[in-house]
Coordinates of C-alpha atoms and ligand atoms in Angstrom, one line a residue:
M1464 CA 0.0 0.0 0.0
F1465 CA 2.6 2.4 1.0
W1466 CA 4.8 1.2 -1.9
H1467 CA 2.1 1.9 -4.4
E1468 CA 1.6 5.3 -3.1
F1469 CA 5.3 6.0 -3.4
C1470 CA 5.4 4.8 -7.0
F1471 CA 2.5 6.9 -7.9
F1472 CA 4.2 9.9 -6.3
I1473 CA 7.3 9.3 -8.4
T1474 CA 5.3 9.0 -11.6
M1475 CA 3.6 12.2 -10.8
L1476 CA 6.9 13.8 -10.0
K1477 CA 8.3 12.6 -13.4
A1478 CA 5.2 14.0 -15.2
V1479 CA 5.6 17.3 -13.5
F1480 CA 9.3 17.4 -14.3
I1481 CA 8.8 16.5 -18.0
N1482 CA 6.0 19.0 -18.3
S1483 CA 8.1 21.7 -16.8
L1484 CA 11.0 20.8 -19.1
L1485 CA 8.6 21.0 -22.1
F1486 CA 7.2 24.2 -20.8
L1487 CA 10.7 25.7 -20.4
N1488 CA 11.6 24.6 -23.9
I1489 CA 8.6 26.3 -25.4
G1490 CA 9.3 29.3 -23.3
F1491 CA 12.9 29.5 -24.5
S1492 CA 12.1 29.1 -28.2
A1493 CA 9.3 31.7 -28.0
M1494 CA 11.7 34.0 -26.3
A1495 CA 14.4 33.6 -29.0
Q1496 CA 12.0 34.4 -31.7
D1497 CA 10.6 37.4 -30.0
S1498 CA 13.8 38.8 -28.7
L1499 CA 14.9 40.7 -31.8
K1500 CA 14.0 44.3 -31.3
T1501 CA 12.4 46.1 -34.2
V1502 CA 12.4 49.8 -34.9
I1503 CA 11.1 52.0 -37.6
A1504 CA 13.6 54.1 -39.5
E1505 CA 13.0 57.8 -39.2
K1506 CA 14.0 60.5 -41.6
G1507 CA 17.8 60.9 -41.6
D1508 CA 18.5 57.6 -40.1
G1509 CA 21.4 55.6 -41.4
I1510 CA 22.5 52.1 -40.3
L1511 CA 25.2 53.5 -38.0
S1512 CA 23.0 56.0 -36.3
L1513 CA 20.1 53.5 -36.0
L1514 CA 22.4 51.0 -34.3
R1515 CA 23.9 53.6 -32.1
K1516 CA 20.5 54.9 -31.0
N1517 CA 19.7 51.3 -29.9
D1518 CA 22.9 50.9 -27.9
V1519 CA 24.4 48.5 -30.4
S1520 CA 28.0 49.0 -31.6
P1521 CA 27.6 49.9 -35.3
Y1522 CA 30.9 48.4 -36.3
D1523 CA 30.7 45.1 -34.4
Y1524 CA 27.1 44.6 -35.6
Y1525 CA 27.1 46.2 -39.0
D1526 CA 27.3 42.9 -40.9
D1527 CA 24.7 41.3 -38.7
F1528 CA 22.3 44.2 -39.3
I1529 CA 22.8 43.9 -43.1
K1530 CA 22.1 40.1 -43.0
L1531 CA 18.9 40.6 -41.0
N1532 CA 17.6 43.5 -43.1
I1533 CA 19.0 43.0 -46.6
I1534 CA 15.6 43.0 -48.2
N1535 CA 14.8 46.4 -46.8
L1536 CA 18.1 48.1 -47.8
R1537 CA 18.7 50.1 -50.9
D1538 CA 22.2 49.5 -52.4
S1539 CA 22.8 47.2 -49.4
V1540 CA 23.6 50.2 -47.2
H1541 CA 20.6 52.6 -47.2
L1542 CA 17.5 52.5 -45.0
Y1543 CA 14.0 53.4 -46.2
E1544 CA 12.2 55.9 -44.0
G1545 CA 9.2 54.3 -42.4
R1546 CA 10.2 50.7 -42.8
V1547 CA 10.7 48.3 -39.9
Y1548 CA 14.2 47.0 -39.2
Q1549 CA 15.5 44.3 -36.9
I1550 CA 18.2 45.2 -34.4
P1551 CA 20.8 42.5 -33.9
K1552 CA 21.1 41.0 -30.5
V1553 CA 24.3 42.0 -28.6
V1554 CA 26.3 39.0 -27.7
V1555 CA 28.4 39.4 -24.5
N1556 CA 31.1 37.1 -25.8
R1557 CA 32.1 39.6 -28.5
I1558 CA 33.2 42.1 -25.9
Q1559 CA 35.3 39.4 -24.3
L1560 CA 36.7 38.5 -27.7
V1561 CA 37.8 42.2 -28.2
D1562 CA 39.5 42.2 -24.9
S1563 CA 41.4 39.0 -25.6
I1564 CA 42.5 40.3 -29.0
Q1565 CA 43.7 43.5 -27.5
S1566 CA 45.7 41.8 -24.8
Q1567 CA 47.2 39.5 -27.4
S1568 CA 48.1 42.3 -29.7
K1569 CA 49.8 44.1 -26.9
K1570 CA 52.1 41.1 -26.5
T1571 CA 53.0 41.1 -30.2
K1572 CA 54.7 44.0 -32.0
D1573 CA 53.5 47.5 -31.2
I1574 CA 52.5 47.9 -34.9
K1575 CA 49.2 46.2 -34.1
S1576 CA 48.3 48.1 -31.0
E1577 CA 49.3 51.3 -32.7
A1578 CA 46.9 50.5 -35.5
F1579 CA 44.2 50.0 -33.0
A1580 CA 44.8 53.4 -31.3
I1581 CA 44.7 55.0 -34.7
F1582 CA 41.1 54.1 -35.3
G1583 CA 40.1 56.6 -32.6
N1584 CA 38.6 55.8 -29.2
K1585 CA 35.1 54.9 -30.6
H1586 CA 36.4 52.5 -33.2
K1587 CA 39.6 51.2 -31.7
N1588 CA 38.3 47.7 -31.1
V1589 CA 38.9 45.2 -33.9
V1590 CA 36.8 42.1 -33.6
E1591 CA 38.5 39.0 -35.0
K1592 CA 36.5 37.7 -37.9
S1593 CA 38.9 35.0 -39.1
K1594 CA 42.6 34.3 -39.5
R1595 CA 42.3 34.1 -43.3
L1596 CA 45.0 36.8 -43.9
K1597 CA 47.3 35.7 -41.1
G1598 CA 50.9 36.2 -42.0
N1599 CA 50.1 38.6 -44.8
I1600 CA 51.4 42.1 -44.8
Y1601 CA 49.5 45.0 -46.3
Y1602 CA 50.7 48.6 -46.8
L1603 CA 47.9 51.0 -47.1
V1604 CA 48.5 54.5 -48.5
S1605 CA 45.9 57.2 -48.6
G1606 CA 46.6 59.8 -51.2
H1607 CA 48.1 63.2 -50.3
G1608 CA 48.1 64.3 -46.6
G1609 CA 50.1 66.6 -44.5
P1610 CA 50.6 70.0 -46.3
D1611 CA 48.9 68.5 -49.4
P1612 CA 45.1 68.2 -49.2
G1613 CA 44.7 66.7 -52.7
A1614 CA 41.6 67.6 -54.7
M1615 CA 39.3 70.1 -53.0
A1616 CA 35.6 70.9 -53.4
V1617 CA 32.9 72.9 -51.6
Y1618 CA 29.9 71.0 -50.2
A1619 CA 27.1 72.8 -48.3
K1620 CA 29.3 75.9 -48.1
K1621 CA 32.1 73.9 -46.5
A1622 CA 35.5 73.1 -48.0
I1623 CA 36.2 69.4 -48.3
A1624 CA 39.5 67.8 -49.1
E1625 CA 40.4 64.5 -50.8
D1626 CA 43.0 63.4 -48.3
E1627 CA 40.6 63.3 -45.4
Y1628 CA 38.1 61.0 -47.2
A1629 CA 40.9 58.8 -48.6
Y1630 CA 42.2 58.5 -45.1
D1631 CA 38.9 57.6 -43.6
I1632 CA 38.3 54.8 -46.2
T1633 CA 41.8 53.6 -45.7
L1634 CA 41.3 53.3 -41.9
R1635 CA 38.1 51.4 -42.5
L1636 CA 39.9 49.1 -44.9
A1637 CA 42.8 48.6 -42.4
K1638 CA 40.2 47.6 -39.8
E1639 CA 38.7 45.0 -42.2
L1640 CA 42.0 43.5 -42.9
L1641 CA 43.1 43.4 -39.3
G1642 CA 39.8 41.6 -38.5
H1643 CA 41.0 38.8 -40.7
G1644 CA 44.4 38.6 -39.0
A1645 CA 46.6 40.6 -41.4
T1646 CA 49.5 42.8 -40.4
V1647 CA 48.6 46.3 -41.7
Y1648 CA 50.9 49.3 -42.1
I1649 CA 49.0 52.5 -42.3
I1650 CA 51.6 54.6 -44.1
I1651 CA 49.9 58.0 -44.0
R1652 CA 48.6 58.5 -40.4
D1653 CA 46.8 61.1 -38.3
E1654 CA 47.1 60.3 -34.6
N1655 CA 44.0 62.3 -33.7
D1656 CA 41.4 61.8 -36.5
G1657 CA 40.4 58.1 -36.2
I1658 CA 37.5 56.7 -38.2
R1659 CA 34.9 59.5 -38.5
D1660 CA 31.2 59.0 -38.9
D1661 CA 30.6 62.6 -40.2
R1662 CA 29.6 63.7 -43.6
I1663 CA 32.0 66.7 -43.5
L1664 CA 35.4 65.6 -42.5
E1665 CA 37.3 68.6 -41.1
I1666 CA 40.5 69.4 -43.0
D1667 CA 43.8 69.4 -41.0
R1668 CA 47.4 69.3 -42.0
D1669 CA 48.9 67.1 -39.3
E1670 CA 49.1 63.8 -41.1
L1671 CA 52.5 62.1 -40.8
A1672 CA 54.2 59.3 -42.8
Y1673 CA 55.0 56.1 -41.0
P1674 CA 56.2 56.0 -38.3
K1675 CA 56.3 59.7 -37.6
E1676 CA 57.9 61.6 -40.5
T1677 CA 56.8 65.0 -41.6
I1678 CA 55.3 64.9 -45.1
P1679 CA 57.1 67.3 -47.5
L1680 CA 55.1 69.7 -49.6
N1681 CA 57.0 69.1 -52.8
Q1682 CA 55.2 66.4 -54.8
L1683 CA 58.1 64.4 -55.9
A1684 CA 59.7 64.5 -52.4
R1685 CA 56.3 63.4 -51.0
L1686 CA 56.1 60.4 -53.3
K1687 CA 59.8 59.5 -52.8
Q1688 CA 59.2 59.5 -49.0
R1689 CA 56.4 57.0 -49.4
V1690 CA 58.3 54.8 -51.8
T1691 CA 61.3 54.7 -49.4
I1692 CA 59.2 53.8 -46.4
I1693 CA 57.3 51.0 -48.2
N1694 CA 60.4 49.6 -49.8
D1695 CA 62.4 49.6 -46.5
L1696 CA 59.6 47.8 -44.8
Y1697 CA 59.3 45.4 -47.7
N1698 CA 62.9 44.4 -47.3
T1699 CA 62.4 43.7 -43.6
H1700 CA 59.6 41.3 -44.4
K1701 CA 61.3 39.6 -47.4
G1702 CA 59.6 36.2 -48.1
A1703 CA 56.3 37.2 -46.7
Y1704 CA 53.1 37.8 -48.8
Q1705 CA 53.1 41.6 -49.2
R1706 CA 50.7 43.9 -51.0
L1707 CA 50.3 47.6 -51.4
I1708 CA 47.0 49.4 -51.8
V1709 CA 46.9 53.1 -52.7
T1710 CA 43.6 55.0 -52.4
H1711 CA 42.7 58.3 -54.0
V1712 CA 39.4 60.2 -54.2
D1713 CA 40.1 62.1 -57.3
S1714 CA 40.5 61.1 -60.9
R1715 CA 42.8 61.8 -63.7
S1716 CA 40.3 60.4 -66.1
K1717 CA 37.9 62.7 -67.9
G1718 CA 34.9 60.4 -68.1
Q1719 CA 31.5 61.6 -67.0
N1720 CA 30.7 58.6 -64.9
I1721 CA 33.6 58.3 -62.5
D1722 CA 33.5 55.3 -60.3
V1723 CA 36.2 53.1 -59.0
F1724 CA 39.4 52.9 -61.0
F1725 CA 42.2 50.5 -60.6
Y1726 CA 45.7 50.5 -61.8
H1727 CA 48.6 48.2 -61.4
H1728 CA 52.1 47.9 -62.5
E1729 CA 52.3 46.7 -66.1
K1730 CA 54.9 44.0 -65.4
S1731 CA 53.5 42.8 -62.2
T1732 CA 51.2 39.8 -62.5
N1733 CA 50.5 39.8 -58.8
G1734 CA 49.5 43.4 -58.9
K1735 CA 47.3 42.7 -61.9
K1736 CA 45.6 39.9 -60.0
L1737 CA 45.1 42.1 -56.9
A1738 CA 43.6 44.9 -58.9
E1739 CA 41.4 42.4 -60.9
S1740 CA 40.1 40.8 -57.7
I1741 CA 39.1 44.2 -56.2
H1742 CA 37.6 45.2 -59.6
N1743 CA 35.6 42.0 -59.9
T1744 CA 34.3 42.3 -56.4
F1745 CA 33.0 45.8 -57.2
Q1746 CA 31.4 44.6 -60.4
K1747 CA 29.6 41.8 -58.5
K1748 CA 28.4 44.2 -55.7
Y1749 CA 27.1 46.7 -58.2
K1750 CA 25.3 43.9 -60.1
K1751 CA 23.8 42.7 -56.8
Y1752 CA 22.9 45.9 -55.1
Q1753 CA 22.5 48.4 -57.9
P1754 CA 21.3 46.5 -60.9
N1755 CA 20.0 49.6 -62.7
R1756 CA 23.3 51.5 -62.3
T1757 CA 26.0 50.9 -64.8
Y1758 CA 29.4 50.3 -63.2
A1759 CA 31.7 52.7 -64.9
G1760 CA 34.9 51.8 -63.2
T1761 CA 37.8 50.8 -65.4
F1762 CA 40.7 48.6 -64.9
G1763 CA 44.1 49.1 -66.4
H1764 CA 47.6 50.0 -65.8
R1765 CA 49.2 53.3 -65.2
T1766 CA 52.9 53.0 -65.1
E1767 CA 53.3 56.7 -65.3
L1768 CA 52.4 57.0 -61.7
Y1769 CA 55.5 57.3 -59.6
L1770 CA 54.3 55.1 -56.8
V1771 CA 53.1 52.3 -59.1
R1772 CA 56.5 52.3 -60.8
K1773 CA 58.9 52.6 -57.8
T1774 CA 57.4 50.4 -55.1
Y1775 CA 58.4 46.8 -54.6
P1776 CA 55.2 45.1 -53.4
A1777 CA 52.6 44.1 -55.9
M1778 CA 50.0 46.9 -55.7
A1779 CA 46.6 48.2 -56.7
Y1780 CA 46.0 51.9 -57.1
I1781 CA 42.4 52.7 -56.5
E1782 CA 40.6 55.9 -57.4
I1783 CA 37.3 55.9 -55.5
G1784 CA 35.4 58.4 -57.5
N1785 CA 36.2 62.1 -57.6
I1786 CA 35.5 64.5 -54.7
K1787 CA 34.8 67.2 -57.2
N1788 CA 32.1 65.2 -58.9
K1789 CA 28.6 65.9 -57.5
K1790 CA 27.4 62.4 -58.0
D1791 CA 30.5 60.9 -56.4
Q1792 CA 30.2 63.3 -53.5
R1793 CA 26.9 61.8 -52.4
R1794 CA 28.6 58.4 -52.0
I1795 CA 31.9 59.6 -50.5
L1796 CA 30.4 61.9 -47.9
D1797 CA 28.1 59.2 -46.5
P1798 CA 29.9 57.3 -43.8
D1799 CA 27.9 54.2 -44.5
N1800 CA 29.0 54.3 -48.0
R1801 CA 32.6 54.7 -47.0
Q1802 CA 32.2 51.7 -44.8
A1803 CA 30.7 49.7 -47.7
L1804 CA 33.5 50.7 -50.1
A1805 CA 36.1 49.7 -47.6
K1806 CA 34.4 46.4 -47.1
W1807 CA 34.2 45.7 -50.8
I1808 CA 37.9 46.4 -51.2
G1809 CA 38.5 44.1 -48.2
E1810 CA 36.5 41.3 -49.9
G1811 CA 38.5 41.9 -53.1
V1812 CA 41.8 41.5 -51.1
L1813 CA 40.5 38.2 -49.6
L1814 CA 39.5 37.0 -53.0
D1815 CA 43.0 37.9 -54.4
F1816 CA 44.7 36.0 -51.6
E1817 CA 42.5 32.9 -51.6
E1818 CA 41.9 32.4 -55.3
E1819 CA 44.9 31.1 -57.2
Ligands
ZN2771 ZN1 44.6 62.2 -55.3

Protein backbone atom coordinates (compact mmCIF):
# COMPACT_ATOMS: atom_id res chain seq x y z
CA MET A 1 0.00 0.00 0.00
CA PHE A 2 2.64 2.40 1.00
CA TRP A 3 4.83 1.22 -1.88
CA HIS A 4 2.05 1.86 -4.38
CA GLU A 5 1.57 5.34 -3.12
CA PHE A 6 5.26 5.98 -3.40
CA CYS A 7 5.38 4.75 -7.04
CA PHE A 8 2.47 6.94 -7.89
CA PHE A 9 4.20 9.86 -6.27
CA ILE A 10 7.34 9.26 -8.35
CA THR A 11 5.29 8.98 -11.57
CA MET A 12 3.57 12.22 -10.76
CA LEU A 13 6.88 13.83 -10.05
CA LYS A 14 8.25 12.62 -13.39
CA ALA A 15 5.21 13.98 -15.19
CA VAL A 16 5.58 17.32 -13.52
CA PHE A 17 9.28 17.36 -14.27
CA ILE A 18 8.84 16.48 -17.95
CA ASN A 19 6.03 18.96 -18.26
CA SER A 20 8.08 21.68 -16.79
CA LEU A 21 10.95 20.85 -19.15
CA LEU A 22 8.61 21.02 -22.11
CA PHE A 23 7.23 24.24 -20.82
CA LEU A 24 10.68 25.67 -20.40
CA ASN A 25 11.60 24.61 -23.93
CA ILE A 26 8.59 26.28 -25.39
CA GLY A 27 9.32 29.27 -23.27
CA PHE A 28 12.89 29.50 -24.53
CA SER A 29 12.14 29.14 -28.23
CA ALA A 30 9.35 31.66 -28.03
CA MET A 31 11.75 34.01 -26.31
CA ALA A 32 14.42 33.55 -28.97
CA GLN A 33 11.97 34.37 -31.72
CA ASP A 34 10.55 37.40 -29.99
CA SER A 35 13.79 38.75 -28.67
CA LEU A 36 14.92 40.69 -31.77
CA LYS A 37 13.98 44.27 -31.26
CA THR A 38 12.41 46.06 -34.22
CA VAL A 39 12.44 49.76 -34.92
CA ILE A 40 11.06 52.04 -37.60
CA ALA A 41 13.61 54.10 -39.52
CA GLU A 42 13.03 57.80 -39.23
CA LYS A 43 13.99 60.52 -41.64
CA GLY A 44 17.77 60.94 -41.64
CA ASP A 45 18.51 57.58 -40.06
CA GLY A 46 21.43 55.57 -41.37
CA ILE A 47 22.53 52.10 -40.33
CA LEU A 48 25.21 53.47 -38.05
CA SER A 49 22.99 56.03 -36.34
CA LEU A 50 20.12 53.53 -35.98
CA LEU A 51 22.38 50.98 -34.29
CA ARG A 52 23.93 53.61 -32.08
CA LYS A 53 20.51 54.88 -31.02
CA ASN A 54 19.70 51.35 -29.92
CA ASP A 55 22.93 50.93 -27.94
CA VAL A 56 24.44 48.48 -30.40
CA SER A 57 28.02 49.00 -31.56
CA PRO A 58 27.60 49.89 -35.25
CA TYR A 59 30.93 48.42 -36.26
CA ASP A 60 30.67 45.13 -34.41
CA TYR A 61 27.12 44.56 -35.62
CA TYR A 62 27.09 46.21 -39.02
CA ASP A 63 27.29 42.90 -40.90
CA ASP A 64 24.66 41.29 -38.68
CA PHE A 65 22.33 44.19 -39.34
CA ILE A 66 22.82 43.88 -43.10
CA LYS A 67 22.13 40.14 -42.98
CA LEU A 68 18.93 40.62 -40.98
CA ASN A 69 17.58 43.46 -43.07
CA ILE A 70 18.98 42.98 -46.56
CA ILE A 71 15.56 42.97 -48.25
CA ASN A 72 14.83 46.39 -46.79
CA LEU A 73 18.09 48.05 -47.80
CA ARG A 74 18.73 50.10 -50.89
CA ASP A 75 22.17 49.46 -52.41
CA SER A 76 22.76 47.23 -49.37
CA VAL A 77 23.56 50.23 -47.19
CA HIS A 78 20.59 52.60 -47.15
CA LEU A 79 17.50 52.50 -44.96
CA TYR A 80 14.03 53.36 -46.20
CA GLU A 81 12.25 55.88 -44.04
CA GLY A 82 9.17 54.34 -42.37
CA ARG A 83 10.24 50.71 -42.79
CA VAL A 84 10.69 48.28 -39.91
CA TYR A 85 14.20 47.04 -39.16
CA GLN A 86 15.46 44.30 -36.87
CA ILE A 87 18.19 45.20 -34.42
CA PRO A 88 20.80 42.46 -33.92
CA LYS A 89 21.13 41.03 -30.46
CA VAL A 90 24.31 42.01 -28.65
CA VAL A 91 26.35 38.97 -27.67
CA VAL A 92 28.42 39.45 -24.54
CA ASN A 93 31.12 37.11 -25.83
CA ARG A 94 32.12 39.59 -28.49
CA ILE A 95 33.24 42.06 -25.89
CA GLN A 96 35.34 39.38 -24.26
CA LEU A 97 36.75 38.54 -27.67
CA VAL A 98 37.75 42.16 -28.23
CA ASP A 99 39.50 42.21 -24.87
CA SER A 100 41.44 39.04 -25.60
CA ILE A 101 42.51 40.28 -29.03
CA GLN A 102 43.69 43.53 -27.51
CA SER A 103 45.72 41.85 -24.83
CA GLN A 104 47.20 39.48 -27.42
CA SER A 105 48.12 42.30 -29.72
CA LYS A 106 49.85 44.14 -26.94
CA LYS A 107 52.09 41.14 -26.47
CA THR A 108 53.03 41.07 -30.16
CA LYS A 109 54.65 43.96 -32.02
CA ASP A 110 53.45 47.46 -31.21
CA ILE A 111 52.48 47.91 -34.86
CA LYS A 112 49.17 46.24 -34.09
CA SER A 113 48.30 48.13 -30.95
CA GLU A 114 49.31 51.32 -32.73
CA ALA A 115 46.93 50.47 -35.50
CA PHE A 116 44.15 50.01 -32.96
CA ALA A 117 44.78 53.38 -31.33
CA ILE A 118 44.72 55.04 -34.69
CA PHE A 119 41.07 54.13 -35.30
CA GLY A 120 40.08 56.57 -32.57
CA ASN A 121 38.55 55.85 -29.21
CA LYS A 122 35.15 54.90 -30.56
CA HIS A 123 36.41 52.49 -33.20
CA LYS A 124 39.61 51.17 -31.65
CA ASN A 125 38.32 47.65 -31.05
CA VAL A 126 38.94 45.21 -33.87
CA VAL A 127 36.82 42.09 -33.62
CA GLU A 128 38.55 39.04 -35.02
CA LYS A 129 36.47 37.67 -37.86
CA SER A 130 38.91 35.05 -39.10
CA LYS A 131 42.59 34.28 -39.54
CA ARG A 132 42.29 34.14 -43.32
CA LEU A 133 44.97 36.81 -43.86
CA LYS A 134 47.28 35.74 -41.08
CA GLY A 135 50.94 36.22 -42.02
CA ASN A 136 50.06 38.61 -44.84
CA ILE A 137 51.40 42.14 -44.84
CA TYR A 138 49.47 45.05 -46.31
CA TYR A 139 50.73 48.58 -46.84
CA LEU A 140 47.88 51.05 -47.08
CA VAL A 141 48.54 54.49 -48.46
CA SER A 142 45.86 57.15 -48.58
CA GLY A 143 46.55 59.80 -51.21
CA HIS A 144 48.08 63.17 -50.27
CA GLY A 145 48.07 64.28 -46.61
CA GLY A 146 50.12 66.64 -44.49
CA PRO A 147 50.56 69.97 -46.29
CA ASP A 148 48.88 68.54 -49.41
CA PRO A 149 45.06 68.17 -49.15
CA GLY A 150 44.72 66.74 -52.68
CA ALA A 151 41.64 67.62 -54.70
CA MET A 152 39.28 70.07 -53.02
CA ALA A 153 35.62 70.93 -53.41
CA VAL A 154 32.89 72.85 -51.63
CA TYR A 155 29.90 71.00 -50.18
CA ALA A 156 27.11 72.78 -48.27
CA LYS A 157 29.33 75.87 -48.15
CA LYS A 158 32.13 73.93 -46.47
CA ALA A 159 35.49 73.09 -47.97
CA ILE A 160 36.17 69.37 -48.28
CA ALA A 161 39.50 67.78 -49.15
CA GLU A 162 40.41 64.50 -50.80
CA ASP A 163 43.05 63.44 -48.29
CA GLU A 164 40.58 63.32 -45.37
CA TYR A 165 38.14 61.04 -47.22
CA ALA A 166 40.86 58.81 -48.64
CA TYR A 167 42.24 58.49 -45.11
CA ASP A 168 38.87 57.58 -43.59
CA ILE A 169 38.26 54.85 -46.18
CA THR A 170 41.82 53.60 -45.69
CA LEU A 171 41.33 53.31 -41.92
CA ARG A 172 38.11 51.38 -42.46
CA LEU A 173 39.90 49.07 -44.88
CA ALA A 174 42.75 48.61 -42.37
CA LYS A 175 40.20 47.56 -39.77
CA GLU A 176 38.67 45.03 -42.17
CA LEU A 177 42.04 43.47 -42.94
CA LEU A 178 43.10 43.41 -39.27
CA GLY A 179 39.84 41.65 -38.53
CA HIS A 180 41.02 38.82 -40.75
CA GLY A 181 44.38 38.55 -39.03
CA ALA A 182 46.56 40.56 -41.44
CA THR A 183 49.46 42.77 -40.41
CA VAL A 184 48.65 46.25 -41.65
CA TYR A 185 50.90 49.26 -42.05
CA ILE A 186 48.98 52.50 -42.33
CA ILE A 187 51.61 54.59 -44.10
CA ILE A 188 49.90 57.99 -43.96
CA ARG A 189 48.59 58.52 -40.44
CA ASP A 190 46.83 61.07 -38.33
CA GLU A 191 47.05 60.31 -34.65
CA ASN A 192 43.96 62.31 -33.69
CA ASP A 193 41.44 61.77 -36.48
CA GLY A 194 40.42 58.13 -36.19
CA ILE A 195 37.51 56.70 -38.16
CA ARG A 196 34.94 59.48 -38.46
CA ASP A 197 31.21 59.03 -38.93
CA ASP A 198 30.61 62.56 -40.18
CA ARG A 199 29.65 63.73 -43.63
CA ILE A 200 31.96 66.73 -43.51
CA LEU A 201 35.44 65.64 -42.48
CA GLU A 202 37.31 68.60 -41.14
CA ILE A 203 40.50 69.44 -42.96
CA ASP A 204 43.76 69.38 -41.03
CA ARG A 205 47.42 69.29 -41.99
CA ASP A 206 48.92 67.14 -39.26
CA GLU A 207 49.13 63.81 -41.08
CA LEU A 208 52.53 62.12 -40.84
CA ALA A 209 54.24 59.33 -42.78
CA TYR A 210 55.02 56.06 -41.01
CA PRO A 211 56.20 55.99 -38.32
CA LYS A 212 56.29 59.74 -37.59
CA GLU A 213 57.88 61.57 -40.49
CA THR A 214 56.79 65.02 -41.59
CA ILE A 215 55.30 64.95 -45.09
CA PRO A 216 57.10 67.31 -47.48
CA LEU A 217 55.11 69.73 -49.61
CA ASN A 218 57.02 69.09 -52.82
CA GLN A 219 55.15 66.45 -54.80
CA LEU A 220 58.13 64.39 -55.91
CA ALA A 221 59.71 64.52 -52.42
CA ARG A 222 56.35 63.45 -50.98
CA LEU A 223 56.11 60.43 -53.30
CA LYS A 224 59.77 59.51 -52.81
CA GLN A 225 59.24 59.50 -49.05
CA ARG A 226 56.39 57.00 -49.40
CA VAL A 227 58.32 54.78 -51.77
CA THR A 228 61.33 54.68 -49.42
CA ILE A 229 59.21 53.85 -46.37
CA ILE A 230 57.35 51.05 -48.17
CA ASN A 231 60.43 49.56 -49.81
CA ASP A 232 62.40 49.58 -46.53
CA LEU A 233 59.57 47.78 -44.77
CA TYR A 234 59.28 45.39 -47.70
CA ASN A 235 62.92 44.42 -47.28
CA THR A 236 62.45 43.68 -43.58
CA HIS A 237 59.57 41.32 -44.44
CA LYS A 238 61.27 39.56 -47.36
CA GLY A 239 59.64 36.23 -48.12
CA ALA A 240 56.26 37.21 -46.72
CA TYR A 241 53.14 37.79 -48.78
CA GLN A 242 53.11 41.59 -49.19
CA ARG A 243 50.69 43.87 -51.00
CA LEU A 244 50.27 47.61 -51.37
CA ILE A 245 46.96 49.43 -51.79
CA VAL A 246 46.92 53.12 -52.66
CA THR A 247 43.63 55.01 -52.39
CA HIS A 248 42.69 58.34 -53.96
CA VAL A 249 39.42 60.23 -54.17
CA ASP A 250 40.05 62.15 -57.33
CA SER A 251 40.50 61.09 -60.87
CA ARG A 252 42.82 61.83 -63.68
CA SER A 253 40.34 60.42 -66.13
CA LYS A 254 37.93 62.71 -67.90
CA GLY A 255 34.92 60.39 -68.13
CA GLN A 256 31.47 61.55 -67.05
CA ASN A 257 30.69 58.57 -64.87
CA ILE A 258 33.57 58.29 -62.50
CA ASP A 259 33.46 55.28 -60.26
CA VAL A 260 36.24 53.12 -58.99
CA PHE A 261 39.37 52.89 -61.03
CA PHE A 262 42.19 50.45 -60.60
CA TYR A 263 45.73 50.54 -61.79
CA HIS A 264 48.57 48.18 -61.37
CA HIS A 265 52.14 47.88 -62.49
CA GLU A 266 52.28 46.72 -66.09
CA LYS A 267 54.87 44.05 -65.45
CA SER A 268 53.47 42.77 -62.17
CA THR A 269 51.17 39.78 -62.55
CA ASN A 270 50.47 39.78 -58.80
CA GLY A 271 49.52 43.44 -58.90
CA LYS A 272 47.27 42.73 -61.86
CA LYS A 273 45.60 39.91 -59.97
CA LEU A 274 45.05 42.07 -56.88
CA ALA A 275 43.56 44.91 -58.93
CA GLU A 276 41.41 42.44 -60.87
CA SER A 277 40.11 40.82 -57.69
CA ILE A 278 39.06 44.16 -56.22
CA HIS A 279 37.62 45.22 -59.56
CA ASN A 280 35.60 42.01 -59.90
CA THR A 281 34.28 42.34 -56.37
CA PHE A 282 33.01 45.83 -57.16
CA GLN A 283 31.40 44.59 -60.35
CA LYS A 284 29.60 41.84 -58.47
CA LYS A 285 28.44 44.21 -55.74
CA TYR A 286 27.10 46.68 -58.23
CA LYS A 287 25.27 43.94 -60.07
CA LYS A 288 23.76 42.67 -56.83
CA TYR A 289 22.87 45.91 -55.12
CA GLN A 290 22.47 48.43 -57.91
CA PRO A 291 21.28 46.45 -60.93
CA ASN A 292 20.04 49.58 -62.67
CA ARG A 293 23.25 51.45 -62.28
CA THR A 294 26.02 50.92 -64.75
CA TYR A 295 29.38 50.29 -63.24
CA ALA A 296 31.70 52.71 -64.91
CA GLY A 297 34.94 51.81 -63.16
CA THR A 298 37.76 50.77 -65.39
CA PHE A 299 40.68 48.55 -64.89
CA GLY A 300 44.05 49.10 -66.41
CA HIS A 301 47.64 49.97 -65.76
CA ARG A 302 49.22 53.35 -65.22
CA THR A 303 52.92 52.96 -65.10
CA GLU A 304 53.32 56.71 -65.34
CA LEU A 305 52.40 56.99 -61.71
CA TYR A 306 55.51 57.31 -59.65
CA LEU A 307 54.30 55.09 -56.82
CA VAL A 308 53.14 52.32 -59.12
CA ARG A 309 56.54 52.35 -60.81
CA LYS A 310 58.85 52.56 -57.84
CA THR A 311 57.38 50.42 -55.08
CA TYR A 312 58.44 46.80 -54.58
CA PRO A 313 55.23 45.10 -53.40
CA ALA A 314 52.57 44.11 -55.90
CA MET A 315 50.03 46.89 -55.74
CA ALA A 316 46.63 48.18 -56.69
CA TYR A 317 46.02 51.89 -57.13
CA ILE A 318 42.39 52.74 -56.50
CA GLU A 319 40.56 55.91 -57.37
CA ILE A 320 37.29 55.90 -55.48
CA GLY A 321 35.42 58.42 -57.53
CA ASN A 322 36.19 62.09 -57.62
CA ILE A 323 35.53 64.46 -54.74
CA LYS A 324 34.82 67.24 -57.23
CA ASN A 325 32.10 65.20 -58.94
CA LYS A 326 28.60 65.95 -57.50
CA LYS A 327 27.39 62.40 -58.04
CA ASP A 328 30.45 60.89 -56.42
CA GLN A 329 30.21 63.30 -53.47
CA ARG A 330 26.92 61.75 -52.43
CA ARG A 331 28.62 58.41 -52.04
CA ILE A 332 31.89 59.56 -50.55
CA LEU A 333 30.37 61.87 -47.94
CA ASP A 334 28.05 59.23 -46.47
CA PRO A 335 29.95 57.32 -43.75
CA ASP A 336 27.86 54.20 -44.46
CA ASN A 337 29.03 54.28 -48.03
CA ARG A 338 32.65 54.74 -47.03
CA GLN A 339 32.23 51.68 -44.85
CA ALA A 340 30.70 49.71 -47.72
CA LEU A 341 33.51 50.74 -50.09
CA ALA A 342 36.15 49.68 -47.58
CA LYS A 343 34.38 46.39 -47.05
CA TRP A 344 34.22 45.71 -50.78
CA ILE A 345 37.92 46.43 -51.20
CA GLY A 346 38.55 44.10 -48.25
CA GLU A 347 36.54 41.35 -49.90
CA GLY A 348 38.55 41.85 -53.08
CA VAL A 349 41.75 41.50 -51.07
CA LEU A 350 40.50 38.22 -49.57
CA LEU A 351 39.53 36.99 -53.01
CA ASP A 352 42.96 37.89 -54.35
CA PHE A 353 44.73 35.96 -51.64
CA GLU A 354 42.52 32.89 -51.62
CA GLU A 355 41.92 32.40 -55.32
CA GLU A 356 44.89 31.09 -57.19
ZN1 LIG B 1 44.58 62.18 -55.31
